Amino acid sequence: MKRTRFLLMILFLQLCVSMQAQIPQEVKKVLATCNEKMSNPAGIEIDMKVSSGIAFVNLIST
């Protein structure tokens, strides 16, 4: 019982001491630009090349 009460007290203290992040204005501008580009109504086309290999076997996916 004491252990449970102790753990609940620690959890309560962690919730009370939570901190907010301070985001600089420059980062907010970059995030807004990225969000604007990613929300294109025509859709997003991502070109990727994935390559992996094990010993003498190579797998290539495009």
Tab-separated table of N, CA and C in Angstrom:
chain	number	residue	atom	x	y	z
A	1	MET	N	0.819	-1.194	0.000
A	1	MET	CA	0.000	0.000	0.000
A	1	MET	C	0.869	1.266	0.000
A	2	LYS	N	1.931	1.239	0.806
A	2	LYS	CA	2.824	2.393	0.857
A	2	LYS	C	3.517	2.607	-0.484
A	3	ARG	N	3.875	1.493	-1.122
A	3	ARG	CA	4.572	1.589	-2.400
A	3	ARG	C	3.659	2.218	-3.462
A	4	THR	N	2.406	1.803	-3.502
A	4	THR	CA	1.449	2.358	-4.463
A	4	THR	C	1.230	3.835	-4.212
A	5	ARG	N	1.080	4.203	-2.958
A	5	ARG	CA	0.885	5.607	-2.603
A	5	ARG	C	2.104	6.435	-2.994
A	6	PHE	N	3.296	5.888	-2.767
A	6	PHE	CA	4.532	6.570	-3.121
A	6	PHE	C	4.625	6.778	-4.640
A	7	LEU	N	4.305	5.736	-5.426
A	7	LEU	CA	4.353	5.848	-6.878
A	7	LEU	C	3.315	6.842	-7.404
A	8	LEU	N	2.129	6.841	-6.811
A	8	LEU	CA	1.104	7.811	-7.207
A	8	LEU	C	1.529	9.238	-6.879
A	9	MET	N	2.203	9.431	-5.762
A	9	MET	CA	2.681	10.754	-5.391
A	9	MET	C	3.751	11.229	-6.377
A	10	ILE	N	4.650	10.344	-6.780
A	10	ILE	CA	5.675	10.703	-7.758
A	10	ILE	C	5.025	11.044	-9.100
A	11	LEU	N	4.039	10.263	-9.515
A	11	LEU	CA	3.337	10.540	-10.765
A	11	LEU	C	2.636	11.892	-10.705
A	12	PHE	N	1.998	12.198	-9.610
A	12	PHE	CA	1.319	13.483	-9.435
A	12	PHE	C	2.317	14.637	-9.494
A	13	LEU	N	3.474	14.498	-8.871
A	13	LEU	CA	4.500	15.539	-8.912
A	13	LEU	C	5.030	15.762	-10.323
A	14	GLN	N	5.198	14.678	-11.074
A	14	GLN	CA	5.658	14.822	-12.459
A	14	GLN	C	4.630	15.556	-13.309
A	15	LEU	N	3.358	15.294	-13.080
A	15	LEU	CA	2.313	15.991	-13.820
A	15	LEU	C	2.262	17.476	-13.462
A	16	CYS	N	2.538	17.798	-12.213
A	16	CYS	CA	2.501	19.193	-11.765
A	16	CYS	C	3.691	20.003	-12.268
A	17	VAL	N	4.808	19.331	-12.526
A	17	VAL	CA	6.035	20.033	-12.866
A	17	VAL	C	6.308	20.006	-14.376
A	18	SER	N	5.314	19.614	-15.172
A	18	SER	CA	5.548	19.538	-16.620
A	18	SER	C	5.879	20.923	-17.164
A	19	MET	N	6.706	20.948	-18.213
A	19	MET	CA	7.176	22.207	-18.777
A	19	MET	C	6.720	22.317	-20.223
A	20	GLN	N	6.492	23.530	-20.687
A	20	GLN	CA	6.153	23.766	-22.076
A	20	GLN	C	7.412	24.074	-22.865
A	21	ALA	N	7.422	23.648	-24.116
A	21	ALA	CA	8.568	23.924	-24.982
A	21	ALA	C	8.446	25.334	-25.547
A	22	GLN	N	9.555	26.006	-25.663
A	22	GLN	CA	9.609	27.329	-26.277
A	22	GLN	C	10.131	27.168	-27.700
A	23	ILE	N	9.285	27.426	-28.690
A	23	ILE	CA	9.660	27.263	-30.093
A	23	ILE	C	9.976	28.638	-30.676
A	24	PRO	N	11.185	28.819	-31.229
A	24	PRO	CA	11.545	30.113	-31.814
A	24	PRO	C	10.682	30.448	-33.033
A	25	GLN	N	10.563	31.735	-33.340
A	25	GLN	CA	9.754	32.200	-34.462
A	25	GLN	C	10.269	31.662	-35.787
A	26	GLU	N	11.595	31.539	-35.946
A	26	GLU	CA	12.157	31.035	-37.198
A	26	GLU	C	11.687	29.608	-37.464
A	27	VAL	N	11.636	28.803	-36.408
A	27	VAL	CA	11.201	27.415	-36.560
A	27	VAL	C	9.717	27.375	-36.915
A	28	LYS	N	8.928	28.261	-36.325
A	28	LYS	CA	7.499	28.306	-36.640
A	28	LYS	C	7.276	28.649	-38.106
A	29	LYS	N	8.104	29.553	-38.648
A	29	LYS	CA	7.990	29.913	-40.064
A	29	LYS	C	8.308	28.719	-40.952
A	30	VAL	N	9.357	27.971	-40.613
A	30	VAL	CA	9.737	26.801	-41.400
A	30	VAL	C	8.641	25.735	-41.329
A	31	LEU	N	8.094	25.514	-40.138
A	31	LEU	CA	7.021	24.532	-39.993
A	31	LEU	C	5.777	24.935	-40.780
A	32	ALA	N	5.451	26.224	-40.776
A	32	ALA	CA	4.304	26.697	-41.536
A	32	ALA	C	4.524	26.499	-43.032
A	33	THR	N	5.733	26.773	-43.520
A	33	THR	CA	6.052	26.573	-44.931
A	33	THR	C	5.956	25.097	-45.308
A	34	CYS	N	6.497	24.231	-44.474
A	34	CYS	CA	6.429	22.787	-44.740
A	34	CYS	C	4.982	22.307	-44.742
A	35	ASN	N	4.198	22.772	-43.791
A	35	ASN	CA	2.797	22.373	-43.720
A	35	ASN	C	2.044	22.840	-44.961
A	36	GLU	N	2.347	24.042	-45.435
A	36	GLU	CA	1.711	24.576	-46.635
A	36	GLU	C	2.051	23.724	-47.856
A	37	LYS	N	3.319	23.333	-47.983
A	37	LYS	CA	3.751	22.517	-49.124
A	37	LYS	C	3.181	21.104	-49.061
A	38	MET	N	3.067	20.548	-47.859
A	38	MET	CA	2.596	19.172	-47.704
A	38	MET	C	1.086	19.045	-47.845
A	39	SER	N	0.348	20.141	-47.726
A	39	SER	CA	-1.114	20.067	-47.825
A	39	SER	C	-1.592	20.487	-49.214
A	40	ASN	N	-0.885	20.075	-50.238
A	40	ASN	CA	-1.243	20.367	-51.622
A	40	ASN	C	-2.487	19.547	-51.993
A	41	PRO	N	-3.557	20.180	-52.484
A	41	PRO	CA	-4.762	19.419	-52.822
A	41	PRO	C	-4.559	18.451	-53.984
A	42	ALA	N	-3.543	18.691	-54.811
A	42	ALA	CA	-3.268	17.781	-55.926
A	42	ALA	C	-2.570	16.507	-55.463
A	43	GLY	N	-2.107	16.496	-54.239
A	43	GLY	CA	-1.417	15.324	-53.710
A	43	GLY	C	0.084	15.547	-53.642
A	44	ILE	N	0.771	14.569	-53.089
A	44	ILE	CA	2.214	14.651	-52.897
A	44	ILE	C	2.845	13.459	-53.596
A	45	GLU	N	3.887	13.703	-54.345
A	45	GLU	CA	4.621	12.624	-54.991
A	45	GLU	C	6.001	12.550	-54.348
A	46	ILE	N	6.301	11.398	-53.799
A	46	ILE	CA	7.590	11.197	-53.139
A	46	ILE	C	8.352	10.133	-53.921
A	47	ASP	N	9.542	10.478	-54.358
A	47	ASP	CA	10.390	9.559	-55.103
A	47	ASP	C	11.429	9.005	-54.150
A	48	MET	N	11.395	7.683	-53.946
A	48	MET	CA	12.309	7.056	-53.002
A	48	MET	C	13.046	5.906	-53.665
A	49	LYS	N	14.243	5.662	-53.214
A	49	LYS	CA	15.001	4.499	-53.635
A	49	LYS	C	15.473	3.791	-52.373
A	50	VAL	N	15.055	2.545	-52.223
A	50	VAL	CA	15.397	1.763	-51.041
A	50	VAL	C	16.324	0.643	-51.473
A	51	SER	N	17.398	0.467	-50.756
A	51	SER	CA	18.357	-0.573	-51.089
A	51	SER	C	18.803	-1.264	-49.809
A	52	SER	N	18.861	-2.591	-49.857
A	52	SER	CA	19.363	-3.347	-48.714
A	52	SER	C	20.113	-4.561	-49.230
A	53	GLY	N	20.995	-5.069	-48.440
A	53	GLY	CA	21.775	-6.220	-48.884
A	53	GLY	C	22.209	-7.102	-47.739
A	54	ILE	N	22.279	-8.400	-48.016
A	54	ILE	CA	22.755	-9.374	-47.035
A	54	ILE	C	23.759	-10.269	-47.758
A	55	ALA	N	24.978	-10.255	-47.300
A	55	ALA	CA	26.059	-11.062	-47.894
A	55	ALA	C	26.141	-10.831	-49.400
A	56	PHE	N	25.744	-11.828	-50.214
A	56	PHE	CA	25.862	-11.726	-51.652
A	56	PHE	C	24.532	-11.399	-52.328
A	57	VAL	N	23.471	-11.179	-51.534
A	57	VAL	CA	22.147	-10.914	-52.096
A	57	VAL	C	21.817	-9.442	-51.915
A	58	ASN	N	21.470	-8.752	-52.964
A	58	ASN	CA	21.079	-7.351	-52.891
A	58	ASN	C	19.643	-7.210	-53.368
A	59	LEU	N	18.855	-6.458	-52.636
A	59	LEU	CA	17.469	-6.196	-53.006
A	59	LEU	C	17.352	-4.698	-53.289
A	60	ILE	N	16.788	-4.342	-54.437
A	60	ILE	CA	16.615	-2.937	-54.784
A	60	ILE	C	15.147	-2.710	-55.101
A	61	SER	N	14.560	-1.742	-54.437
A	61	SER	CA	13.160	-1.394	-54.659
A	61	SER	C	13.071	0.074	-55.004
A	62	THR	N	12.272	0.404	-56.000
A	62	THR	CA	12.091	1.809	-56.370
A	62	THR	C	10.633	2.185	-56.294
